[in-house]
Amino acid sequence: MPNSLLYGLVVLIWGSTWYALTFQVGPVPAELSVGYRFALASLLMLGFLAVRGERLRFGWREHARMATQGLLNIGIGYTLVYFAAALVPSGLMAVSNANIVFMTILFGALFFRQPLRPRVIAGAAVGFLGMALVFAPDMDGFDLSGGMGLGLALVIVATASFSIGGLLAGSNQKAGIPVLSCTAFSMVYGAAAVFVIALLRGHDFVFEWTVPYVGSLVFLAIFGSVVAFGCYFTLLGRIGADRASYATVLFPVVALAISTFLEGYVWTGSALAGAVLVLIGNMIATAKLSFLRARLARA
């Protein structure tokens, strides 16, 4: 599958999960919703891989790698994001989440010996400025004191966990672990970690048997987890974690487009300008250098 198609699927699917997540808020604790989602996703993916005869037997060192990836991406990352959602406006969360690009570049250079590519840094900076313009109204009256400060801290820690987990996913591929098998087992370990967190917090294992909850859970498990994570981690191995992580800047704009039709979101002048900057930053960060040189030569 071409990289452009993989990238487009990641952006469109994860952009739509923001709306689907609204149906997961209710009587079921956030940790359990996350655990149910990735437990179902891992079962589906492992079953698919077993039918295809893919490699599913690994040594303890490889399982340790996959467990660490699952703990970072799901056990820590998703759990903290769900906790922060009750404290921080969605717009500020989206802007904070866009920091994953910068963190991926930084951690990749510090811990994984990845080169600092100026083009990706420039694209990320332009995209982050665009995100700030898109979500500027949500940041009015923001106060670091109390729950808002705690929520922002949770988002920052979650973003750091996501970025390191993504870098580890790329490292696992280079170590010879097949991307889909690695994704499936990381989901198993991540879901297990989330269930342990739920037990430690004293939650009963409840479930909501309603069409909105079950339907959104199935969508998030199949498309938001199996398909999107498979595409995203494949991209990590092909184009690098820094360029692949730029999708996290673009998909909130897709979420706003969906919200326009389904929730009555009204676009402002700053939001439109910000969306354009996000698209420009995306082109700078992900386009091939030869393409950019050709464009500049024609200008």
PDB file of C-alpha atoms in Angstrom:
ATOM      1  CA  MET A   1       0.000   0.000   0.000  1.00  0.00           C
ATOM      2  CA  PRO A   2       1.458   3.436  -0.943  1.00  0.00           C
ATOM      3  CA  ASN A   3       2.652   5.691   1.873  1.00  0.00           C
ATOM      4  CA  SER A   4       0.228   8.423   0.806  1.00  0.00           C
ATOM      5  CA  LEU A   5      -2.730   6.066   1.212  1.00  0.00           C
ATOM      6  CA  LEU A   6      -1.495   4.844   4.599  1.00  0.00           C
ATOM      7  CA  TYR A   7      -1.049   8.435   5.726  1.00  0.00           C
ATOM      8  CA  GLY A   8      -4.500   9.438   4.485  1.00  0.00           C
ATOM      9  CA  LEU A   9      -6.158   6.510   6.271  1.00  0.00           C
ATOM     10  CA  VAL A  10      -4.438   7.395   9.554  1.00  0.00           C
ATOM     11  CA  VAL A  11      -5.540  11.025   9.354  1.00  0.00           C
ATOM     12  CA  LEU A  12      -9.135  10.272   8.336  1.00  0.00           C
ATOM     13  CA  ILE A  13      -9.690   7.435  10.810  1.00  0.00           C
ATOM     14  CA  TRP A  14      -8.080   9.071  13.823  1.00  0.00           C
ATOM     15  CA  GLY A  15      -9.762  12.343  12.905  1.00  0.00           C
ATOM     16  CA  SER A  16     -13.132  10.585  13.151  1.00  0.00           C
ATOM     17  CA  THR A  17     -12.381   8.876  16.472  1.00  0.00           C
ATOM     18  CA  TRP A  18     -12.732  12.186  18.328  1.00  0.00           C
ATOM     19  CA  TYR A  19     -16.459  12.147  17.578  1.00  0.00           C
ATOM     20  CA  ALA A  20     -16.787   8.415  18.288  1.00  0.00           C
ATOM     21  CA  LEU A  21     -15.171   8.904  21.698  1.00  0.00           C
ATOM     22  CA  THR A  22     -18.053  11.138  22.809  1.00  0.00           C
ATOM     23  CA  PHE A  23     -20.261   8.018  22.912  1.00  0.00           C
ATOM     24  CA  GLN A  24     -17.806   6.306  25.273  1.00  0.00           C
ATOM     25  CA  VAL A  25     -18.346   8.869  28.031  1.00  0.00           C
ATOM     26  CA  GLY A  26     -20.900   7.650  30.565  1.00  0.00           C
ATOM     27  CA  PRO A  27     -21.320   5.083  33.326  1.00  0.00           C
ATOM     28  CA  VAL A  28     -18.328   2.987  32.219  1.00  0.00           C
ATOM     29  CA  PRO A  29     -15.045   4.272  33.749  1.00  0.00           C
ATOM     30  CA  ALA A  30     -12.573   5.621  31.206  1.00  0.00           C
ATOM     31  CA  GLU A  31      -9.942   2.974  31.955  1.00  0.00           C
ATOM     32  CA  LEU A  32     -12.400   0.174  31.272  1.00  0.00           C
ATOM     33  CA  SER A  33     -13.522   1.728  27.984  1.00  0.00           C
ATOM     34  CA  VAL A  34      -9.894   1.910  26.885  1.00  0.00           C
ATOM     35  CA  GLY A  35      -9.305  -1.670  28.037  1.00  0.00           C
ATOM     36  CA  TYR A  36     -12.400  -3.011  26.263  1.00  0.00           C
ATOM     37  CA  ARG A  37     -11.402  -1.230  23.066  1.00  0.00           C
ATOM     38  CA  PHE A  38      -7.894  -2.640  22.868  1.00  0.00           C
ATOM     39  CA  ALA A  39      -8.799  -6.071  24.208  1.00  0.00           C
ATOM     40  CA  LEU A  40     -11.322  -6.443  21.372  1.00  0.00           C
ATOM     41  CA  ALA A  41      -8.883  -4.976  18.840  1.00  0.00           C
ATOM     42  CA  SER A  42      -6.097  -7.354  19.874  1.00  0.00           C
ATOM     43  CA  LEU A  43      -8.363 -10.409  19.678  1.00  0.00           C
ATOM     44  CA  LEU A  44      -9.519  -9.444  16.192  1.00  0.00           C
ATOM     45  CA  MET A  45      -5.984  -8.786  14.987  1.00  0.00           C
ATOM     46  CA  LEU A  46      -4.528 -11.965  16.515  1.00  0.00           C
ATOM     47  CA  GLY A  47      -7.328 -14.020  14.974  1.00  0.00           C
ATOM     48  CA  PHE A  48      -6.700 -12.443  11.577  1.00  0.00           C
ATOM     49  CA  LEU A  49      -2.971 -13.093  11.809  1.00  0.00           C
ATOM     50  CA  ALA A  50      -3.525 -16.694  12.935  1.00  0.00           C
ATOM     51  CA  VAL A  51      -5.796 -17.395   9.934  1.00  0.00           C
ATOM     52  CA  ARG A  52      -3.160 -15.946   7.614  1.00  0.00           C
ATOM     53  CA  GLY A  53      -0.439 -18.028   9.227  1.00  0.00           C
ATOM     54  CA  GLU A  54       1.597 -15.014  10.293  1.00  0.00           C
ATOM     55  CA  ARG A  55       4.339 -15.257  12.886  1.00  0.00           C
ATOM     56  CA  LEU A  56       2.923 -15.205  16.430  1.00  0.00           C
ATOM     57  CA  ARG A  57       5.680 -16.909  18.435  1.00  0.00           C
ATOM     58  CA  PHE A  58       8.376 -14.690  19.913  1.00  0.00           C
ATOM     59  CA  GLY A  59      11.086 -14.851  22.541  1.00  0.00           C
ATOM     60  CA  TRP A  60      10.885 -13.137  25.904  1.00  0.00           C
ATOM     61  CA  ARG A  61      13.063 -10.236  24.762  1.00  0.00           C
ATOM     62  CA  GLU A  62      10.707  -9.529  21.864  1.00  0.00           C
ATOM     63  CA  HIS A  63       7.708  -9.780  24.184  1.00  0.00           C
ATOM     64  CA  ALA A  64       9.415  -7.334  26.534  1.00  0.00           C
ATOM     65  CA  ARG A  65       9.775  -4.887  23.646  1.00  0.00           C
ATOM     66  CA  MET A  66       6.122  -5.284  22.655  1.00  0.00           C
ATOM     67  CA  ALA A  67       4.947  -4.999  26.259  1.00  0.00           C
ATOM     68  CA  THR A  68       6.880  -1.750  26.691  1.00  0.00           C
ATOM     69  CA  GLN A  69       5.355  -0.375  23.498  1.00  0.00           C
ATOM     70  CA  GLY A  70       1.852  -1.279  24.694  1.00  0.00           C
ATOM     71  CA  LEU A  71       2.437   0.200  28.131  1.00  0.00           C
ATOM     72  CA  LEU A  72       3.641   3.498  26.665  1.00  0.00           C
ATOM     73  CA  ASN A  73       1.029   3.888  23.917  1.00  0.00           C
ATOM     74  CA  ILE A  74      -2.041   2.462  25.669  1.00  0.00           C
ATOM     75  CA  GLY A  75      -1.428   1.835  29.353  1.00  0.00           C
ATOM     76  CA  ILE A  76      -0.015   5.299  30.011  1.00  0.00           C
ATOM     77  CA  GLY A  77      -0.859   7.399  26.960  1.00  0.00           C
ATOM     78  CA  TYR A  78      -4.542   6.638  26.462  1.00  0.00           C
ATOM     79  CA  THR A  79      -5.320   6.394  30.174  1.00  0.00           C
ATOM     80  CA  LEU A  80      -3.886   9.840  30.916  1.00  0.00           C
ATOM     81  CA  VAL A  81      -5.668  11.381  27.922  1.00  0.00           C
ATOM     82  CA  TYR A  82      -9.015  10.055  29.150  1.00  0.00           C
ATOM     83  CA  PHE A  83      -8.323  11.425  32.633  1.00  0.00           C
ATOM     84  CA  ALA A  84      -7.313  14.813  31.214  1.00  0.00           C
ATOM     85  CA  ALA A  85     -10.473  15.021  29.083  1.00  0.00           C
ATOM     86  CA  ALA A  86     -12.479  15.740  32.236  1.00  0.00           C
ATOM     87  CA  LEU A  87     -10.227  18.675  33.150  1.00  0.00           C
ATOM     88  CA  VAL A  88      -9.004  20.356  29.945  1.00  0.00           C
ATOM     89  CA  PRO A  89     -10.962  21.882  27.014  1.00  0.00           C
ATOM     90  CA  SER A  90     -10.817  19.744  23.887  1.00  0.00           C
ATOM     91  CA  GLY A  91      -9.125  22.497  21.892  1.00  0.00           C
ATOM     92  CA  LEU A  92      -6.263  22.853  24.345  1.00  0.00           C
ATOM     93  CA  MET A  93      -5.885  19.073  24.430  1.00  0.00           C
ATOM     94  CA  ALA A  94      -5.583  19.015  20.643  1.00  0.00           C
ATOM     95  CA  VAL A  95      -2.947  21.752  20.647  1.00  0.00           C
ATOM     96  CA  SER A  96      -1.010  19.992  23.416  1.00  0.00           C
ATOM     97  CA  ASN A  97      -1.256  16.687  21.555  1.00  0.00           C
ATOM     98  CA  ALA A  98       0.311  18.352  18.516  1.00  0.00           C
ATOM     99  CA  ASN A  99       3.498  18.579  20.590  1.00  0.00           C
ATOM    100  CA  ILE A 100       4.030  14.902  19.800  1.00  0.00           C
ATOM    101  CA  VAL A 101       5.828  15.992  16.632  1.00  0.00           C
ATOM    102  CA  PHE A 102       8.371  18.055  18.560  1.00  0.00           C
ATOM    103  CA  MET A 103       8.739  15.392  21.251  1.00  0.00           C
ATOM    104  CA  THR A 104       9.262  12.670  18.658  1.00  0.00           C
ATOM    105  CA  ILE A 105      12.007  14.713  17.016  1.00  0.00           C
ATOM    106  CA  LEU A 106      13.642  15.427  20.398  1.00  0.00           C
ATOM    107  CA  PHE A 107      13.401  11.913  21.844  1.00  0.00           C
ATOM    108  CA  GLY A 108      14.411  10.374  18.532  1.00  0.00           C
ATOM    109  CA  ALA A 109      17.633  12.390  18.555  1.00  0.00           C
ATOM    110  CA  LEU A 110      18.322  11.832  22.269  1.00  0.00           C
ATOM    111  CA  PHE A 111      17.493   8.140  22.692  1.00  0.00           C
ATOM    112  CA  PHE A 112      17.305   6.580  19.208  1.00  0.00           C
ATOM    113  CA  ARG A 113      20.129   8.434  17.416  1.00  0.00           C
ATOM    114  CA  GLN A 114      17.820   9.727  14.721  1.00  0.00           C
ATOM    115  CA  PRO A 115      18.919  12.739  12.658  1.00  0.00           C
ATOM    116  CA  LEU A 116      17.310  16.143  13.155  1.00  0.00           C
ATOM    117  CA  ARG A 117      15.701  16.949   9.811  1.00  0.00           C
ATOM    118  CA  PRO A 118      15.242  20.742   9.461  1.00  0.00           C
ATOM    119  CA  ARG A 119      12.417  20.267   6.961  1.00  0.00           C
ATOM    120  CA  VAL A 120      10.365  18.236   9.450  1.00  0.00           C
ATOM    121  CA  ILE A 121      11.080  20.708  12.255  1.00  0.00           C
ATOM    122  CA  ALA A 122       9.978  23.621  10.039  1.00  0.00           C
ATOM    123  CA  GLY A 123       6.806  21.810   8.967  1.00  0.00           C
ATOM    124  CA  ALA A 124       5.978  20.909  12.550  1.00  0.00           C
ATOM    125  CA  ALA A 125       6.423  24.532  13.653  1.00  0.00           C
ATOM    126  CA  VAL A 126       4.105  25.798  10.918  1.00  0.00           C
ATOM    127  CA  GLY A 127       1.543  23.115  11.720  1.00  0.00           C
ATOM    128  CA  PHE A 128       1.634  23.831  15.440  1.00  0.00           C
ATOM    129  CA  LEU A 129       1.045  27.532  14.778  1.00  0.00           C
ATOM    130  CA  GLY A 130      -1.942  26.547  12.650  1.00  0.00           C
ATOM    131  CA  MET A 131      -3.334  24.365  15.427  1.00  0.00           C
ATOM    132  CA  ALA A 132      -2.970  27.243  17.884  1.00  0.00           C
ATOM    133  CA  LEU A 133      -5.056  29.448  15.566  1.00  0.00           C
ATOM    134  CA  VAL A 134      -7.706  26.762  15.063  1.00  0.00           C
ATOM    135  CA  PHE A 135      -8.205  26.229  18.781  1.00  0.00           C
ATOM    136  CA  ALA A 136      -7.523  29.774  20.014  1.00  0.00           C
ATOM    137  CA  PRO A 137     -11.166  30.334  21.164  1.00  0.00           C
ATOM    138  CA  ASP A 138     -10.987  27.296  23.449  1.00  0.00           C
ATOM    139  CA  MET A 139      -7.976  28.757  25.236  1.00  0.00           C
ATOM    140  CA  ASP A 140      -9.724  31.964  26.335  1.00  0.00           C
ATOM    141  CA  GLY A 141      -9.696  32.254  30.091  1.00  0.00           C
ATOM    142  CA  PHE A 142      -7.350  29.289  30.534  1.00  0.00           C
ATOM    143  CA  ASP A 143      -5.977  29.105  34.077  1.00  0.00           C
ATOM    144  CA  LEU A 144      -3.088  26.865  35.113  1.00  0.00           C
ATOM    145  CA  SER A 145      -4.349  26.696  38.684  1.00  0.00           C
ATOM    146  CA  GLY A 146      -6.425  23.808  40.016  1.00  0.00           C
ATOM    147  CA  GLY A 147      -7.710  21.054  37.775  1.00  0.00           C
ATOM    148  CA  MET A 148      -6.723  22.770  34.533  1.00  0.00           C
ATOM    149  CA  GLY A 149      -3.052  22.737  35.479  1.00  0.00           C
ATOM    150  CA  LEU A 150      -3.249  19.055  36.424  1.00  0.00           C
ATOM    151  CA  GLY A 151      -5.064  18.246  33.190  1.00  0.00           C
ATOM    152  CA  LEU A 152      -2.431  20.010  31.086  1.00  0.00           C
ATOM    153  CA  ALA A 153       0.332  18.123  32.935  1.00  0.00           C
ATOM    154  CA  LEU A 154      -1.442  14.824  32.199  1.00  0.00           C
ATOM    155  CA  VAL A 155      -1.703  15.686  28.501  1.00  0.00           C
ATOM    156  CA  ILE A 156       1.999  16.576  28.309  1.00  0.00           C
ATOM    157  CA  VAL A 157       3.024  13.302  30.001  1.00  0.00           C
ATOM    158  CA  ALA A 158       0.648  11.342  27.734  1.00  0.00           C
ATOM    159  CA  THR A 159       2.088  13.017  24.640  1.00  0.00           C
ATOM    160  CA  ALA A 160       5.631  12.183  25.740  1.00  0.00           C
ATOM    161  CA  SER A 161       4.560   8.571  26.303  1.00  0.00           C
ATOM    162  CA  PHE A 162       2.953   8.398  22.842  1.00  0.00           C
ATOM    163  CA  SER A 163       6.055   9.795  21.152  1.00  0.00           C
ATOM    164  CA  ILE A 164       8.474   7.383  22.882  1.00  0.00           C
ATOM    165  CA  GLY A 165       6.080   4.501  22.195  1.00  0.00           C
ATOM    166  CA  GLY A 166       5.991   5.420  18.515  1.00  0.00           C
ATOM    167  CA  LEU A 167       9.758   5.567  18.331  1.00  0.00           C
ATOM    168  CA  LEU A 168       9.961   2.166  20.028  1.00  0.00           C
ATOM    169  CA  ALA A 169       7.503   0.772  17.471  1.00  0.00           C
ATOM    170  CA  GLY A 170       9.873   1.805  14.695  1.00  0.00           C
ATOM    171  CA  SER A 171      12.791   0.273  16.598  1.00  0.00           C
ATOM    172  CA  ASN A 172      10.852  -2.978  17.024  1.00  0.00           C
ATOM    173  CA  GLN A 173      10.356  -3.210  13.277  1.00  0.00           C
ATOM    174  CA  LYS A 174      14.073  -2.726  12.696  1.00  0.00           C
ATOM    175  CA  ALA A 175      14.668  -5.515  15.218  1.00  0.00           C
ATOM    176  CA  GLY A 176      12.735  -7.873  12.945  1.00  0.00           C
ATOM    177  CA  ILE A 177       9.346  -8.003  14.690  1.00  0.00           C
ATOM    178  CA  PRO A 178       6.545  -7.974  12.059  1.00  0.00           C
ATOM    179  CA  VAL A 179       4.541  -4.761  12.339  1.00  0.00           C
ATOM    180  CA  LEU A 180       1.075  -6.350  12.615  1.00  0.00           C
ATOM    181  CA  SER A 181       2.150  -8.989  15.134  1.00  0.00           C
ATOM    182  CA  CYS A 182       3.922  -6.342  17.177  1.00  0.00           C
ATOM    183  CA  THR A 183       0.840  -4.121  17.079  1.00  0.00           C
ATOM    184  CA  ALA A 184      -1.444  -6.950  18.174  1.00  0.00           C
ATOM    185  CA  PHE A 185       0.677  -8.019  21.136  1.00  0.00           C
ATOM    186  CA  SER A 186       1.312  -4.423  22.211  1.00  0.00           C
ATOM    187  CA  MET A 187      -2.484  -4.028  22.370  1.00  0.00           C
ATOM    188  CA  VAL A 188      -2.741  -7.172  24.522  1.00  0.00           C
ATOM    189  CA  TYR A 189      -0.188  -5.832  26.986  1.00  0.00           C
ATOM    190  CA  GLY A 190      -1.640  -2.324  26.871  1.00  0.00           C
ATOM    191  CA  ALA A 191      -5.170  -3.544  27.586  1.00  0.00           C
ATOM    192  CA  ALA A 192      -3.885  -5.709  30.441  1.00  0.00           C
ATOM    193  CA  ALA A 193      -2.113  -2.694  31.951  1.00  0.00           C
ATOM    194  CA  VAL A 194      -5.277  -0.595  31.741  1.00  0.00           C
ATOM    195  CA  PHE A 195      -7.361  -3.305  33.427  1.00  0.00           C
ATOM    196  CA  VAL A 196      -4.805  -3.468  36.242  1.00  0.00           C
ATOM    197  CA  ILE A 197      -5.114   0.305  36.650  1.00  0.00           C
ATOM    198  CA  ALA A 198      -8.904  -0.054  36.834  1.00  0.00           C
ATOM    199  CA  LEU A 199      -8.596  -2.722  39.532  1.00  0.00           C
ATOM    200  CA  LEU A 200      -6.156  -0.624  41.549  1.00  0.00           C
ATOM    201  CA  ARG A 201      -8.622   2.274  41.382  1.00  0.00           C
ATOM    202  CA  GLY A 202     -11.377   0.018  42.732  1.00  0.00           C
ATOM    203  CA  HIS A 203     -13.624  -0.007  39.660  1.00  0.00           C
ATOM    204  CA  ASP A 204     -16.187  -2.733  39.080  1.00  0.00           C
ATOM    205  CA  PHE A 205     -16.074  -4.266  35.600  1.00  0.00           C
ATOM    206  CA  VAL A 206     -19.301  -2.780  34.244  1.00  0.00           C
ATOM    207  CA  PHE A 207     -20.466  -2.507  30.642  1.00  0.00           C
ATOM    208  CA  GLU A 208     -23.072  -0.356  28.854  1.00  0.00           C
ATOM    209  CA  TRP A 209     -25.271  -2.418  26.532  1.00  0.00           C
ATOM    210  CA  THR A 210     -26.544   0.435  24.383  1.00  0.00           C
ATOM    211  CA  VAL A 211     -26.291   0.909  20.626  1.00  0.00           C
ATOM    212  CA  PRO A 212     -24.226   4.158  20.832  1.00  0.00           C
ATOM    213  CA  TYR A 213     -21.713   2.705  23.300  1.00  0.00           C
ATOM    214  CA  VAL A 214     -21.321  -0.711  21.665  1.00  0.00           C
ATOM    215  CA  GLY A 215     -21.330   0.768  18.150  1.00  0.00           C
ATOM    216  CA  SER A 216     -18.653   3.351  18.949  1.00  0.00           C
ATOM    217  CA  LEU A 217     -16.607   0.724  20.799  1.00  0.00           C
ATOM    218  CA  VAL A 218     -16.634  -1.579  17.761  1.00  0.00           C
ATOM    219  CA  PHE A 219     -15.716   1.322  15.453  1.00  0.00           C
ATOM    220  CA  LEU A 220     -12.863   2.397  17.719  1.00  0.00           C
ATOM    221  CA  ALA A 221     -11.592  -1.182  18.060  1.00  0.00           C
ATOM    222  CA  ILE A 222     -11.693  -2.103  14.362  1.00  0.00           C
ATOM    223  CA  PHE A 223     -10.928   1.152  12.574  1.00  0.00           C
ATOM    224  CA  GLY A 224      -9.458   3.390  15.285  1.00  0.00           C
ATOM    225  CA  SER A 225      -7.171   0.632  16.587  1.00  0.00           C
ATOM    226  CA  VAL A 226      -6.624  -2.314  14.220  1.00  0.00           C
ATOM    227  CA  VAL A 227      -6.624  -0.417  10.902  1.00  0.00           C
ATOM    228  CA  ALA A 228      -5.210   2.942  12.042  1.00  0.00           C
ATOM    229  CA  PHE A 229      -2.465   1.556  14.276  1.00  0.00           C
ATOM    230  CA  GLY A 230      -1.462  -0.947  11.610  1.00  0.00           C
ATOM    231  CA  CYS A 231      -1.179   1.843   9.026  1.00  0.00           C
ATOM    232  CA  TYR A 232       0.577   4.205  11.421  1.00  0.00           C
ATOM    233  CA  PHE A 233       3.198   1.747  12.635  1.00  0.00           C
ATOM    234  CA  THR A 234       3.840   0.679   9.029  1.00  0.00           C
ATOM    235  CA  LEU A 235       4.501   4.331   8.206  1.00  0.00           C
ATOM    236  CA  LEU A 236       6.894   4.569  11.154  1.00  0.00           C
ATOM    237  CA  GLY A 237       9.040   1.865   9.639  1.00  0.00           C
ATOM    238  CA  ARG A 238       8.950   3.398   6.151  1.00  0.00           C
ATOM    239  CA  ILE A 239       9.283   7.172   6.576  1.00  0.00           C
ATOM    240  CA  GLY A 240      10.466   7.590  10.163  1.00  0.00           C
ATOM    241  CA  ALA A 241       8.692   8.480  13.361  1.00  0.00           C
ATOM    242  CA  ASP A 242       9.141  12.239  12.977  1.00  0.00           C
ATOM    243  CA  ARG A 243       7.332  12.466   9.622  1.00  0.00           C
ATOM    244  CA  ALA A 244       4.693   9.869  10.537  1.00  0.00           C
ATOM    245  CA  SER A 245       3.886  11.641  13.807  1.00  0.00           C
ATOM    246  CA  TYR A 246       2.878  14.765  11.861  1.00  0.00           C
ATOM    247  CA  ALA A 247      -0.464  13.030  11.235  1.00  0.00           C
ATOM    248  CA  THR A 248      -1.334  13.898  14.840  1.00  0.00           C
ATOM    249  CA  VAL A 249      -1.282  17.579  13.881  1.00  0.00           C
ATOM    250  CA  LEU A 250      -3.538  17.088  10.868  1.00  0.00           C
ATOM    251  CA  PHE A 251      -6.279  14.808  12.204  1.00  0.00           C
ATOM    252  CA  PRO A 252      -7.776  17.326  14.687  1.00  0.00           C
ATOM    253  CA  VAL A 253      -8.656  19.488  11.671  1.00  0.00           C
ATOM    254  CA  VAL A 254     -10.482  16.476  10.215  1.00  0.00           C
ATOM    255  CA  ALA A 255     -12.270  16.126  13.548  1.00  0.00           C
ATOM    256  CA  LEU A 256     -13.452  19.732  13.271  1.00  0.00           C
ATOM    257  CA  ALA A 257     -14.734  19.107   9.741  1.00  0.00           C
ATOM    258  CA  ILE A 258     -16.789  16.173  11.043  1.00  0.00           C
ATOM    259  CA  SER A 259     -18.004  18.308  13.929  1.00  0.00           C
ATOM    260  CA  THR A 260     -19.150  20.938  11.420  1.00  0.00           C
ATOM    261  CA  PHE A 261     -21.683  18.512   9.937  1.00  0.00           C
ATOM    262  CA  LEU A 262     -22.612  16.490  13.005  1.00  0.00           C
ATOM    263  CA  GLU A 263     -22.300  18.947  15.905  1.00  0.00           C
ATOM    264  CA  GLY A 264     -22.818  22.350  14.311  1.00  0.00           C
ATOM    265  CA  TYR A 265     -19.256  23.625  14.742  1.00  0.00           C
ATOM    266  CA  VAL A 266     -18.912  27.163  13.314  1.00  0.00           C
ATOM    267  CA  TRP A 267     -15.632  28.044  11.594  1.00  0.00           C
ATOM    268  CA  THR A 268     -14.009  31.375  12.428  1.00  0.00           C
ATOM    269  CA  GLY A 269     -11.490  33.346  10.388  1.00  0.00           C
ATOM    270  CA  SER A 270      -8.625  32.236  12.634  1.00  0.00           C
ATOM    271  CA  ALA A 271      -9.745  28.618  12.395  1.00  0.00           C
ATOM    272  CA  LEU A 272      -9.713  28.730   8.589  1.00  0.00           C
ATOM    273  CA  ALA A 273      -6.301  30.388   8.543  1.00  0.00           C
ATOM    274  CA  GLY A 274      -5.027  27.815  11.013  1.00  0.00           C
ATOM    275  CA  ALA A 275      -6.324  24.914   8.914  1.00  0.00           C
ATOM    276  CA  VAL A 276      -4.467  26.276   5.880  1.00  0.00           C
ATOM    277  CA  LEU A 277      -1.244  26.534   7.903  1.00  0.00           C
ATOM    278  CA  VAL A 278      -1.670  22.942   9.096  1.00  0.00           C
ATOM    279  CA  LEU A 279      -1.960  21.764   5.485  1.00  0.00           C
ATOM    280  CA  ILE A 280       1.101  23.802   4.453  1.00  0.00           C
ATOM    281  CA  GLY A 281       3.087  22.416   7.372  1.00  0.00           C
ATOM    282  CA  ASN A 282       1.988  18.920   6.390  1.00  0.00           C
ATOM    283  CA  MET A 283       3.341  19.415   2.864  1.00  0.00           C
ATOM    284  CA  ILE A 284       6.651  20.763   4.176  1.00  0.00           C
ATOM    285  CA  ALA A 285       7.144  17.917   6.667  1.00  0.00           C
ATOM    286  CA  THR A 286       6.120  14.970   4.497  1.00  0.00           C
ATOM    287  CA  ALA A 287       6.832  15.903   0.871  1.00  0.00           C
ATOM    288  CA  LYS A 288       9.968  14.632  -0.796  1.00  0.00           C
ATOM    289  CA  LEU A 289      12.804  17.118  -1.054  1.00  0.00           C
ATOM    290  CA  SER A 290      12.903  16.837  -4.856  1.00  0.00           C
ATOM    291  CA  PHE A 291       9.229  17.824  -5.021  1.00  0.00           C
ATOM    292  CA  LEU A 292       9.846  20.918  -2.872  1.00  0.00           C
ATOM    293  CA  ARG A 293      12.823  21.969  -4.979  1.00  0.00           C
ATOM    294  CA  ALA A 294      10.757  21.646  -8.137  1.00  0.00           C
ATOM    295  CA  ARG A 295       8.017  23.781  -6.624  1.00  0.00           C
ATOM    296  CA  LEU A 296      10.501  26.454  -5.539  1.00  0.00           C
ATOM    297  CA  ALA A 297      12.099  26.461  -8.982  1.00  0.00           C
ATOM    298  CA  ARG A 298       8.744  27.193 -10.604  1.00  0.00           C
ATOM    299  CA  ALA A 299       7.920  30.005  -8.189  1.00  0.00           C
TER     300      ALA A 299
END
